[in-house]
PDB file of C-alpha atoms in Angstrom:
ATOM      1  CA  MET A1031    -189.163  -7.125  40.051  1.00 44.00           C
ATOM      2  CA  GLN A1032    -190.148  -6.833  36.361  1.00 42.00           C
ATOM      3  CA  ARG A1033    -186.762  -5.102  35.628  1.00 44.00           C
ATOM      4  CA  VAL A1034    -184.809  -7.987  37.149  1.00 40.00           C
ATOM      5  CA  MET A1035    -186.912 -10.604  35.350  1.00 40.00           C
ATOM      6  CA  ASP A1036    -186.245  -8.862  31.987  1.00 41.00           C
ATOM      7  CA  TYR A1037    -182.669 -10.027  32.127  1.00 40.00           C
ATOM      8  CA  TRP A1038    -183.562 -13.732  32.509  1.00 40.00           C
ATOM      9  CA  VAL A1039    -183.592 -15.856  29.313  1.00 43.00           C
ATOM     10  CA  PRO A1040    -185.057 -19.299  28.657  1.00 47.00           C
ATOM     11  CA  HIS A1041    -182.738 -22.278  29.281  1.00 45.00           C
ATOM     12  CA  PRO A1042    -182.503 -24.820  26.505  1.00 47.00           C
ATOM     13  CA  ARG A1043    -184.306 -27.299  28.758  1.00 46.00           C
ATOM     14  CA  GLY A1044    -187.190 -24.872  29.236  1.00 45.00           C
ATOM     15  CA  GLU A1045    -186.026 -23.697  32.663  1.00 43.00           C
ATOM     16  CA  GLN A1046    -185.226 -20.006  33.416  1.00 41.00           C
ATOM     17  CA  GLU A1047    -181.706 -20.360  34.913  1.00 39.00           C
ATOM     18  CA  VAL A1048    -179.327 -18.323  32.837  1.00 37.00           C
ATOM     19  CA  LEU A1049    -178.786 -14.666  33.605  1.00 38.00           C
ATOM     20  CA  LEU A1050    -177.282 -12.469  30.977  1.00 39.00           C
ATOM     21  CA  TRP A1051    -175.925  -9.232  32.317  1.00 39.00           C
ATOM     22  CA  PRO A1052    -175.944  -6.657  30.983  1.00 44.00           C
ATOM     23  CA  PRO A1053    -178.749  -7.204  28.357  1.00 45.00           C
ATOM     24  CA  ARG A1054    -177.597  -7.634  24.808  1.00 47.00           C
ATOM     25  CA  LYS A1055    -178.566  -4.133  23.692  1.00 49.00           C
ATOM     26  CA  HIS A1056    -176.275  -2.661  26.367  1.00 48.00           C
ATOM     27  CA  ARG A1057    -173.182  -4.804  25.949  1.00 47.00           C
ATOM     28  CA  LYS A1058    -169.845  -3.329  25.309  1.00 52.00           C
ATOM     29  CA  GLU A1059    -166.465  -4.877  24.626  1.00 54.00           C
ATOM     30  CA  THR A1060    -165.539  -7.684  27.059  1.00 48.00           C
ATOM     31  CA  PHE A1061    -163.246  -6.704  29.860  1.00 47.00           C
ATOM     32  CA  ILE A1062    -161.550  -8.543  32.831  1.00 47.00           C
ATOM     33  CA  LEU A1063    -161.380  -7.099  36.359  1.00 44.00           C
ATOM     34  CA  GLN A1064    -158.393  -8.288  38.285  1.00 46.00           C
ATOM     35  CA  ASP A1065    -159.062  -7.642  41.935  1.00 43.00           C
ATOM     36  CA  GLY A1066    -156.602  -8.939  44.496  1.00 45.00           C
ATOM     37  CA  PRO A1067    -155.730 -12.601  45.547  1.00 45.00           C
ATOM     38  CA  PRO A1068    -155.245 -15.179  44.249  1.00 45.00           C
ATOM     39  CA  TYR A1069    -154.507 -13.457  40.902  1.00 43.00           C
ATOM     40  CA  ALA A1070    -153.635  -9.739  40.691  1.00 46.00           C
ATOM     41  CA  ASN A1071    -152.154  -9.854  37.196  1.00 47.00           C
ATOM     42  CA  GLY A1072    -154.050  -7.201  35.253  1.00 48.00           C
ATOM     43  CA  SER A1073    -153.528  -3.511  34.871  1.00 49.00           C
ATOM     44  CA  LEU A1074    -152.830  -1.448  37.934  1.00 46.00           C
ATOM     45  CA  HIS A1075    -155.888  -0.041  39.622  1.00 43.00           C
ATOM     46  CA  VAL A1076    -156.849   1.961  42.671  1.00 39.00           C
ATOM     47  CA  GLY A1077    -156.294  -1.087  44.918  1.00 39.00           C
ATOM     48  CA  HIS A1078    -152.617  -1.220  43.971  1.00 38.00           C
ATOM     49  CA  ALA A1079    -149.815   0.863  45.336  1.00 36.00           C
ATOM     50  CA  LEU A1080    -148.163   2.385  42.298  1.00 34.00           C
ATOM     51  CA  ASN A1081    -144.526   2.555  43.510  1.00 36.00           C
ATOM     52  CA  LYS A1082    -142.088   0.327  45.346  1.00 39.00           C
ATOM     53  CA  ILE A1083    -138.405   0.456  45.572  1.00 39.00           C
ATOM     54  CA  LEU A1084    -136.804  -2.836  44.829  1.00 46.00           C
ATOM     55  CA  LYS A1085    -133.342  -3.940  44.118  1.00 52.00           C
ATOM     56  CA  ASP A1086    -132.387  -3.558  40.458  1.00 65.00           C
ATOM     57  CA  ILE A1087    -129.487  -5.793  39.434  1.00 72.00           C
ATOM     58  CA  ILE A1088    -127.621  -6.364  36.212  1.00 76.00           C
ATOM     59  CA  ASN A1089    -125.916  -9.724  36.244  1.00 78.00           C
ATOM     60  CA  HIS A1090    -124.320 -11.916  33.709  1.00 73.00           C
ATOM     61  CA  PHE A1091    -124.869 -15.438  32.517  1.00 78.00           C
ATOM     62  CA  LYS A1092    -121.747 -17.337  31.333  1.00 77.00           C
ATOM     63  CA  GLY A1093    -121.881 -17.779  27.592  1.00 65.00           C
ATOM     64  CA  ASN A1094    -121.566 -21.018  25.596  1.00 67.00           C
ATOM     65  CA  THR A1095    -121.905 -21.773  21.922  1.00 54.00           C
ATOM     66  CA  SER A1096    -123.989 -23.661  19.401  1.00 56.00           C
ATOM     67  CA  PRO A1097    -123.002 -24.721  16.002  1.00 49.00           C
ATOM     68  CA  SER A1098    -124.640 -21.597  14.588  1.00 52.00           C
ATOM     69  CA  SER A1099    -122.627 -19.269  16.823  1.00 56.00           C
ATOM     70  CA  ASP A1100    -119.230 -20.846  16.730  1.00 57.00           C
ATOM     71  CA  ASP A1101    -117.834 -18.423  14.019  1.00 73.00           C
ATOM     72  CA  LEU A1102    -119.633 -15.451  15.495  1.00 79.00           C
ATOM     73  CA  LEU A1103    -118.452 -15.634  19.128  1.00 83.00           C
ATOM     74  CA  LYS A1104    -115.512 -18.123  19.358  1.00 84.00           C
ATOM     75  CA  GLU A1105    -112.845 -15.362  19.509  1.00 85.00           C
ATOM     76  CA  PHE A1106    -114.402 -14.198  22.822  1.00 86.00           C
ATOM     77  CA  LEU A1107    -114.767 -17.563  24.537  1.00 83.00           C
ATOM     78  CA  PRO A1108    -114.446 -18.635  27.280  1.00 84.00           C
ATOM     79  CA  ASP A1109    -114.642 -15.084  28.676  1.00 84.00           C
ATOM     80  CA  LEU A1110    -117.996 -14.133  27.191  1.00 88.00           C
ATOM     81  CA  SER A1111    -121.274 -13.417  29.101  1.00 89.00           C
ATOM     82  CA  LEU A1112    -124.742 -12.206  28.488  1.00 91.00           C
ATOM     83  CA  ALA A1113    -125.630  -9.194  30.522  1.00 91.00           C
ATOM     84  CA  ILE A1114    -129.241  -9.286  31.706  1.00 90.00           C
ATOM     85  CA  TRP A1115    -131.257  -6.911  33.920  1.00 85.00           C
ATOM     86  CA  THR A1116    -133.997  -7.715  36.455  1.00 88.00           C
ATOM     87  CA  THR A1117    -135.962  -5.962  39.216  1.00 86.00           C
ATOM     88  CA  THR A1118    -137.002  -9.372  40.628  1.00 90.00           C
ATOM     89  CA  PRO A1119    -133.782 -11.253  41.597  1.00 93.00           C
ATOM     90  CA  TRP A1120    -135.832 -13.964  43.368  1.00 94.00           C
ATOM     91  CA  THR A1121    -137.065 -15.101  39.930  1.00 94.00           C
ATOM     92  CA  ILE A1122    -133.412 -16.034  38.755  1.00 95.00           C
ATOM     93  CA  PRO A1123    -133.649 -19.651  40.045  1.00 95.00           C
ATOM     94  CA  ALA A1124    -136.675 -20.027  37.704  1.00 94.00           C
ATOM     95  CA  ASN A1125    -134.780 -18.684  34.655  1.00 94.00           C
ATOM     96  CA  ALA A1126    -135.287 -20.834  31.548  1.00 94.00           C
ATOM     97  CA  VAL A1127    -134.163 -18.675  28.654  1.00 92.00           C
ATOM     98  CA  THR A1128    -132.765 -15.283  27.875  1.00 92.00           C
ATOM     99  CA  GLU A1129    -134.692 -13.218  25.301  1.00 91.00           C
ATOM    100  CA  VAL A1130    -133.163 -10.845  22.850  1.00 88.00           C
ATOM    101  CA  SER A1131    -134.733  -8.387  20.317  1.00 79.00           C
ATOM    102  CA  SER A1132    -133.771  -8.347  16.641  1.00 67.00           C
ATOM    103  CA  SER A1133    -132.002  -4.979  17.150  1.00 60.00           C
ATOM    104  CA  PRO A1134    -128.198  -4.753  16.796  1.00 55.00           C
ATOM    105  CA  GLN A1135    -126.179  -6.089  19.775  1.00 59.00           C
ATOM    106  CA  GLU A1136    -122.453  -5.752  20.510  1.00 58.00           C
ATOM    107  CA  THR A1137    -119.779  -7.555  22.347  1.00 58.00           C
ATOM    108  CA  SER A1138    -117.561  -5.339  24.570  1.00 57.00           C
ATOM    109  CA  ALA A1139    -114.380  -5.795  26.344  1.00 50.00           C
ATOM    110  CA  ILE A1140    -114.426  -4.059  29.729  1.00 50.00           C
ATOM    111  CA  PRO A1141    -110.875  -2.699  30.623  1.00 44.00           C
ATOM    112  CA  GLY A1142    -111.696  -1.874  34.268  1.00 39.00           C
ATOM    113  CA  GLY A1143    -112.411   1.507  35.798  1.00 38.00           C
ATOM    114  CA  ARG A1144    -113.759   3.270  38.923  1.00 37.00           C
ATOM    115  CA  GLU A1145    -116.162   1.499  41.182  1.00 38.00           C
ATOM    116  CA  ILE A1146    -119.720   2.756  41.284  1.00 44.00           C
ATOM    117  CA  LYS A1147    -121.960   0.288  43.157  1.00 55.00           C
ATOM    118  CA  MET A1148    -120.213  -2.541  41.364  1.00 69.00           C
ATOM    119  CA  GLY A1149    -120.746  -6.178  41.898  1.00 82.00           C
ATOM    120  CA  ASN A1150    -117.980  -8.702  42.182  1.00 81.00           C
ATOM    121  CA  ALA A1151    -118.120  -9.441  38.480  1.00 79.00           C
ATOM    122  CA  LEU A1152    -116.625  -6.028  37.778  1.00 76.00           C
ATOM    123  CA  LYS A1153    -114.481  -5.777  40.916  1.00 75.00           C
ATOM    124  CA  ASP A1154    -112.680  -8.982  40.330  1.00 68.00           C
ATOM    125  CA  ILE A1155    -111.840  -8.597  36.605  1.00 66.00           C
ATOM    126  CA  GLN A1156    -108.719 -10.424  35.695  1.00 62.00           C
ATOM    127  CA  GLY A1157    -107.670 -10.218  32.015  1.00 63.00           C
ATOM    128  CA  LYS A1158    -110.311  -9.741  29.432  1.00 71.00           C
ATOM    129  CA  PHE A1159    -114.012  -9.789  30.251  1.00 80.00           C
ATOM    130  CA  PHE A1160    -116.577  -9.644  27.510  1.00 87.00           C
ATOM    131  CA  VAL A1161    -120.395  -8.992  27.803  1.00 89.00           C
ATOM    132  CA  ILE A1162    -123.104  -8.825  25.190  1.00 90.00           C
ATOM    133  CA  VAL A1163    -125.414  -5.721  25.498  1.00 89.00           C
ATOM    134  CA  ALA A1164    -127.561  -3.678  23.131  1.00 87.00           C
ATOM    135  CA  SER A1165    -125.460  -1.202  21.337  1.00 86.00           C
ATOM    136  CA  GLU A1166    -127.965   1.672  21.930  1.00 85.00           C
ATOM    137  CA  LEU A1167    -127.355   1.273  25.720  1.00 88.00           C
ATOM    138  CA  VAL A1168    -123.597   1.490  25.763  1.00 89.00           C
ATOM    139  CA  PRO A1169    -123.443   5.165  26.831  1.00 90.00           C
ATOM    140  CA  THR A1170    -125.905   4.529  29.667  1.00 88.00           C
ATOM    141  CA  LEU A1171    -124.139   1.452  30.830  1.00 88.00           C
ATOM    142  CA  GLU A1172    -120.753   3.110  30.810  1.00 87.00           C
ATOM    143  CA  SER A1173    -122.167   5.738  33.102  1.00 86.00           C
ATOM    144  CA  LYS A1174    -123.793   3.232  35.377  1.00 84.00           C
ATOM    145  CA  TRP A1175    -120.965   0.803  35.547  1.00 83.00           C
ATOM    146  CA  GLY A1176    -118.266   3.472  35.813  1.00 81.00           C
ATOM    147  CA  VAL A1177    -116.131   1.872  33.122  1.00 81.00           C
ATOM    148  CA  LYS A1178    -115.349   2.473  29.458  1.00 83.00           C
ATOM    149  CA  LEU A1179    -116.752  -0.159  27.164  1.00 84.00           C
ATOM    150  CA  ALA A1180    -114.583  -0.939  24.165  1.00 84.00           C
ATOM    151  CA  ILE A1181    -116.792  -2.154  21.338  1.00 86.00           C
ATOM    152  CA  LYS A1182    -115.147  -5.214  19.842  1.00 86.00           C
ATOM    153  CA  LYS A1183    -117.919  -6.510  17.443  1.00 87.00           C
ATOM    154  CA  LYS A1184    -121.381  -5.667  16.293  1.00 86.00           C
ATOM    155  CA  PHE A1185    -124.074  -8.080  15.012  1.00 86.00           C
ATOM    156  CA  PRO A1186    -127.839  -8.253  14.844  1.00 85.00           C
ATOM    157  CA  GLY A1187    -129.767  -9.630  17.901  1.00 84.00           C
ATOM    158  CA  PHE A1188    -131.185 -12.565  15.985  1.00 84.00           C
ATOM    159  CA  ALA A1189    -127.718 -13.951  15.434  1.00 87.00           C
ATOM    160  CA  LEU A1190    -127.721 -14.960  19.127  1.00 88.00           C
ATOM    161  CA  GLU A1191    -130.812 -17.252  18.617  1.00 88.00           C
ATOM    162  CA  ASN A1192    -130.022 -20.801  19.832  1.00 85.00           C
ATOM    163  CA  CYS A1193    -126.810 -19.747  21.522  1.00 90.00           C
ATOM    164  CA  ARG A1194    -126.607 -21.327  24.972  1.00 91.00           C
ATOM    165  CA  TYR A1195    -125.369 -20.110  28.306  1.00 92.00           C
ATOM    166  CA  ILE A1196    -124.829 -21.633  31.728  1.00 93.00           C
ATOM    167  CA  HIS A1197    -127.604 -21.057  34.379  1.00 94.00           C
ATOM    168  CA  PRO A1198    -125.998 -19.137  37.289  1.00 92.00           C
ATOM    169  CA  VAL A1199    -127.628 -21.305  39.965  1.00 94.00           C
ATOM    170  CA  TYR A1200    -128.017 -24.834  38.500  1.00 93.00           C
ATOM    171  CA  MET A1201    -125.201 -24.782  36.064  1.00 92.00           C
ATOM    172  CA  LYS A1202    -127.303 -26.198  33.259  1.00 93.00           C
ATOM    173  CA  GLU A1203    -127.355 -25.020  29.619  1.00 93.00           C
ATOM    174  CA  CYS A1204    -130.197 -22.661  28.624  1.00 93.00           C
ATOM    175  CA  PRO A1205    -130.997 -21.157  25.167  1.00 92.00           C
ATOM    176  CA  VAL A1206    -131.254 -17.602  23.861  1.00 92.00           C
ATOM    177  CA  VAL A1207    -134.477 -16.950  22.017  1.00 91.00           C
ATOM    178  CA  ILE A1208    -135.952 -14.144  19.977  1.00 87.00           C
ATOM    179  CA  GLY A1209    -138.441 -12.144  22.192  1.00 83.00           C
ATOM    180  CA  GLY A1210    -141.335  -9.909  21.571  1.00 75.00           C
ATOM    181  CA  ASP A1211    -141.941  -6.224  21.164  1.00 74.00           C
ATOM    182  CA  TYR A1212    -141.749  -5.749  25.037  1.00 75.00           C
ATOM    183  CA  ILE A1213    -137.989  -5.993  24.778  1.00 77.00           C
ATOM    184  CA  THR A1214    -136.755  -2.445  24.441  1.00 73.00           C
ATOM    185  CA  THR A1215    -133.625  -0.412  24.978  1.00 75.00           C
ATOM    186  CA  GLU A1216    -135.316   2.099  27.259  1.00 76.00           C
ATOM    187  CA  SER A1217    -133.720   0.427  30.228  1.00 75.00           C
ATOM    188  CA  GLY A1218    -131.628  -2.597  31.242  1.00 82.00           C
ATOM    189  CA  THR A1219    -129.218  -4.204  28.777  1.00 87.00           C
ATOM    190  CA  GLY A1220    -131.325  -5.215  25.880  1.00 86.00           C
ATOM    191  CA  LEU A1221    -131.276  -8.808  26.859  1.00 89.00           C
ATOM    192  CA  VAL A1222    -134.113 -10.071  29.114  1.00 88.00           C
ATOM    193  CA  HIS A1223    -134.053 -12.768  31.838  1.00 91.00           C
ATOM    194  CA  THR A1224    -137.154 -14.954  31.330  1.00 92.00           C
ATOM    195  CA  ALA A1225    -138.841 -17.197  33.868  1.00 93.00           C
ATOM    196  CA  PRO A1226    -141.995 -18.791  32.348  1.00 92.00           C
ATOM    197  CA  CYS A1227    -143.669 -19.356  35.743  1.00 91.00           C
ATOM    198  CA  HIS A1228    -143.328 -15.756  36.987  1.00 91.00           C
ATOM    199  CA  GLY A1229    -144.702 -13.383  34.385  1.00 87.00           C
ATOM    200  CA  GLN A1230    -147.316 -13.047  31.682  1.00 86.00           C
ATOM    201  CA  GLU A1231    -144.880 -12.458  28.770  1.00 87.00           C
ATOM    202  CA  ASP A1232    -142.478 -14.955  30.281  1.00 90.00           C
ATOM    203  CA  TYR A1233    -145.274 -17.578  30.351  1.00 90.00           C
ATOM    204  CA  ALA A1234    -146.188 -16.902  26.728  1.00 89.00           C
ATOM    205  CA  THR A1235    -142.508 -17.350  25.704  1.00 89.00           C
ATOM    206  CA  GLY A1236    -142.412 -20.637  27.651  1.00 89.00           C
ATOM    207  CA  LEU A1237    -145.464 -21.922  25.662  1.00 89.00           C
ATOM    208  CA  LYS A1238    -144.086 -20.684  22.386  1.00 89.00           C
ATOM    209  CA  CYS A1239    -140.730 -22.402  22.939  1.00 89.00           C
ATOM    210  CA  GLY A1240    -142.161 -25.540  24.632  1.00 90.00           C
ATOM    211  CA  LEU A1241    -140.339 -24.953  27.970  1.00 88.00           C
ATOM    212  CA  PRO A1242    -141.152 -26.682  31.161  1.00 83.00           C
ATOM    213  CA  ILE A1243    -142.977 -24.473  33.537  1.00 84.00           C
ATOM    214  CA  PHE A1244    -140.631 -24.703  36.502  1.00 88.00           C
ATOM    215  CA  SER A1245    -141.871 -22.925  39.567  1.00 90.00           C
ATOM    216  CA  PRO A1246    -139.840 -23.396  42.624  1.00 94.00           C
ATOM    217  CA  VAL A1247    -142.188 -21.291  44.836  1.00 95.00           C
ATOM    218  CA  ASP A1248    -144.952 -22.635  46.944  1.00 93.00           C
ATOM    219  CA  ASP A1249    -148.490 -21.299  47.846  1.00 90.00           C
ATOM    220  CA  SER A1250    -147.106 -19.234  50.795  1.00 92.00           C
ATOM    221  CA  GLY A1251    -144.568 -17.463  48.701  1.00 93.00           C
ATOM    222  CA  LYS A1252    -141.584 -19.480  49.872  1.00 96.00           C
ATOM    223  CA  PHE A1253    -138.898 -21.159  47.813  1.00 97.00           C
ATOM    224  CA  THR A1254    -139.402 -24.980  47.558  1.00 96.00           C
ATOM    225  CA  LYS A1255    -136.702 -27.539  47.841  1.00 96.00           C
ATOM    226  CA  GLU A1256    -136.208 -27.305  44.008  1.00 95.00           C
ATOM    227  CA  ALA A1257    -134.640 -23.849  44.580  1.00 96.00           C
ATOM    228  CA  GLY A1258    -131.692 -25.481  46.204  1.00 94.00           C
ATOM    229  CA  PRO A1259    -129.808 -23.164  48.553  1.00 95.00           C
ATOM    230  CA  PHE A1260    -132.790 -20.856  48.860  1.00 97.00           C
ATOM    231  CA  SER A1261    -135.362 -23.490  50.015  1.00 97.00           C
ATOM    232  CA  GLY A1262    -137.774 -22.219  52.682  1.00 97.00           C
ATOM    233  CA  LEU A1263    -136.985 -18.575  52.269  1.00 97.00           C
ATOM    234  CA  ASP A1264    -139.715 -15.940  51.536  1.00 96.00           C
ATOM    235  CA  VAL A1265    -139.160 -14.713  47.913  1.00 95.00           C
ATOM    236  CA  LEU A1266    -140.112 -11.134  48.692  1.00 91.00           C
ATOM    237  CA  GLY A1267    -137.972 -11.072  51.869  1.00 93.00           C
ATOM    238  CA  ASP A1268    -134.872 -12.887  52.844  1.00 96.00           C
ATOM    239  CA  GLY A1269    -135.159 -15.102  49.779  1.00 96.00           C
ATOM    240  CA  ASN A1270    -134.650 -12.047  47.433  1.00 93.00           C
ATOM    241  CA  THR A1271    -131.690 -11.001  49.445  1.00 94.00           C
ATOM    242  CA  ALA A1272    -130.214 -14.447  49.443  1.00 96.00           C
ATOM    243  CA  VAL A1273    -130.316 -14.765  45.664  1.00 96.00           C
ATOM    244  CA  VAL A1274    -128.560 -11.431  45.186  1.00 93.00           C
ATOM    245  CA  LYS A1275    -125.859 -12.471  47.747  1.00 94.00           C
ATOM    246  CA  TYR A1276    -125.408 -15.914  46.089  1.00 95.00           C
ATOM    247  CA  LEU A1277    -125.054 -14.398  42.643  1.00 94.00           C
ATOM    248  CA  ASP A1278    -122.518 -11.818  43.814  1.00 93.00           C
ATOM    249  CA  GLU A1279    -120.517 -14.468  45.645  1.00 93.00           C
ATOM    250  CA  LYS A1280    -120.349 -16.315  42.276  1.00 91.00           C
ATOM    251  CA  SER A1281    -119.153 -13.074  40.615  1.00 89.00           C
ATOM    252  CA  SER A1282    -122.385 -13.029  38.570  1.00 91.00           C
ATOM    253  CA  ILE A1283    -123.539  -9.494  39.456  1.00 91.00           C
ATOM    254  CA  LEU A1284    -122.223  -6.536  37.468  1.00 89.00           C
ATOM    255  CA  ILE A1285    -124.063  -3.851  39.402  1.00 88.00           C
ATOM    256  CA  GLU A1286    -126.826  -3.434  41.963  1.00 86.00           C
ATOM    257  CA  GLU A1287    -128.897  -0.339  42.463  1.00 81.00           C
ATOM    258  CA  PRO A1288    -132.252   0.868  43.987  1.00 79.00           C
ATOM    259  CA  TYR A1289    -134.839   1.276  41.207  1.00 74.00           C
ATOM    260  CA  LYS A1290    -138.222   2.955  41.719  1.00 77.00           C
ATOM    261  CA  HIS A1291    -141.014   1.451  39.530  1.00 74.00           C
ATOM    262  CA  LYS A1292    -144.627   0.388  39.469  1.00 80.00           C
ATOM    263  CA  TYR A1293    -145.487  -2.869  41.422  1.00 81.00           C
ATOM    264  CA  PRO A1294    -148.782  -4.517  42.135  1.00 85.00           C
ATOM    265  CA  TYR A1295    -150.063  -4.598  45.668  1.00 88.00           C
ATOM    266  CA  ASP A1296    -153.042  -6.521  47.047  1.00 87.00           C
ATOM    267  CA  TRP A1297    -155.703  -3.969  47.985  1.00 89.00           C
ATOM    268  CA  ARG A1298    -156.992  -6.051  50.828  1.00 90.00           C
ATOM    269  CA  THR A1299    -153.819  -6.991  52.655  1.00 87.00           C
ATOM    270  CA  LYS A1300    -151.751  -4.078  51.453  1.00 87.00           C
ATOM    271  CA  LYS A1301    -148.993  -6.540  50.610  1.00 86.00           C
ATOM    272  CA  PRO A1302    -147.009  -6.990  47.452  1.00 87.00           C
ATOM    273  CA  THR A1303    -148.161  -9.794  44.981  1.00 88.00           C
ATOM    274  CA  ILE A1304    -146.109 -12.149  43.018  1.00 89.00           C
ATOM    275  CA  PHE A1305    -146.717 -13.894  39.649  1.00 87.00           C
ATOM    276  CA  ARG A1306    -146.784 -17.702  39.778  1.00 89.00           C
ATOM    277  CA  ALA A1307    -147.959 -20.193  37.290  1.00 85.00           C
ATOM    278  CA  THR A1308    -150.426 -22.752  38.862  1.00 77.00           C
ATOM    279  CA  GLU A1309    -152.668 -25.521  37.771  1.00 69.00           C
ATOM    280  CA  LEU A1310    -156.385 -25.171  38.075  1.00 61.00           C
TER     281      LEU A1310
END
């Protein structure tokens, strides 16, 4: 009993109600334990399955211009798109911005080629079709897409800041912003789809850019009516499939492939978790 009482300290009102654990002399750096629902958004731990195969898609957002981008991109309009990559197609309805790093980017004309798991965007090419990708990834994308990319123009990534594109679901204009260090050329296209309500870095970008936190997913993991054609569908089930199908029907998918990667699972229910911004 004496050992337990040693950790109690006087309350400002004279009562002994506040427990400090561990005692000051044993304290280390503060840490956070993330352990299952409702929020499992920390580093993976023994309660998480380490791998899950999800659909990896590369799709494109139709490009638009801003006054600062007119001279840079006008020669490629209206046939210009941003090529983005995601392993969570169900988050596309919540897309608010596309992030780009400050590394060089390039605009490429795709002349057509053999089909390797191509989406309708590549199958239905008529005339010239331009996409913006990171220059370092051109060889990798050529291999994946099964086409030869003809480099037409190179420019730094920051030149795309404030350019605007058309959202593939809601047909509204969205901006391109400069992202953080997490945008790399190790995979994907060098441009990152960002949904502020569905990821830690995404949420930080939303706050930095003053974006509305739009979350068309309810407490049960189903799309709300704000998600339009996907309303009522489970985001990790038929909803995810429906988004991929919708985008492909709109010729907005370049390629789709299985991709094995780490994904958080709830250790209690053994079911995959999702990130969703909520109000306390």
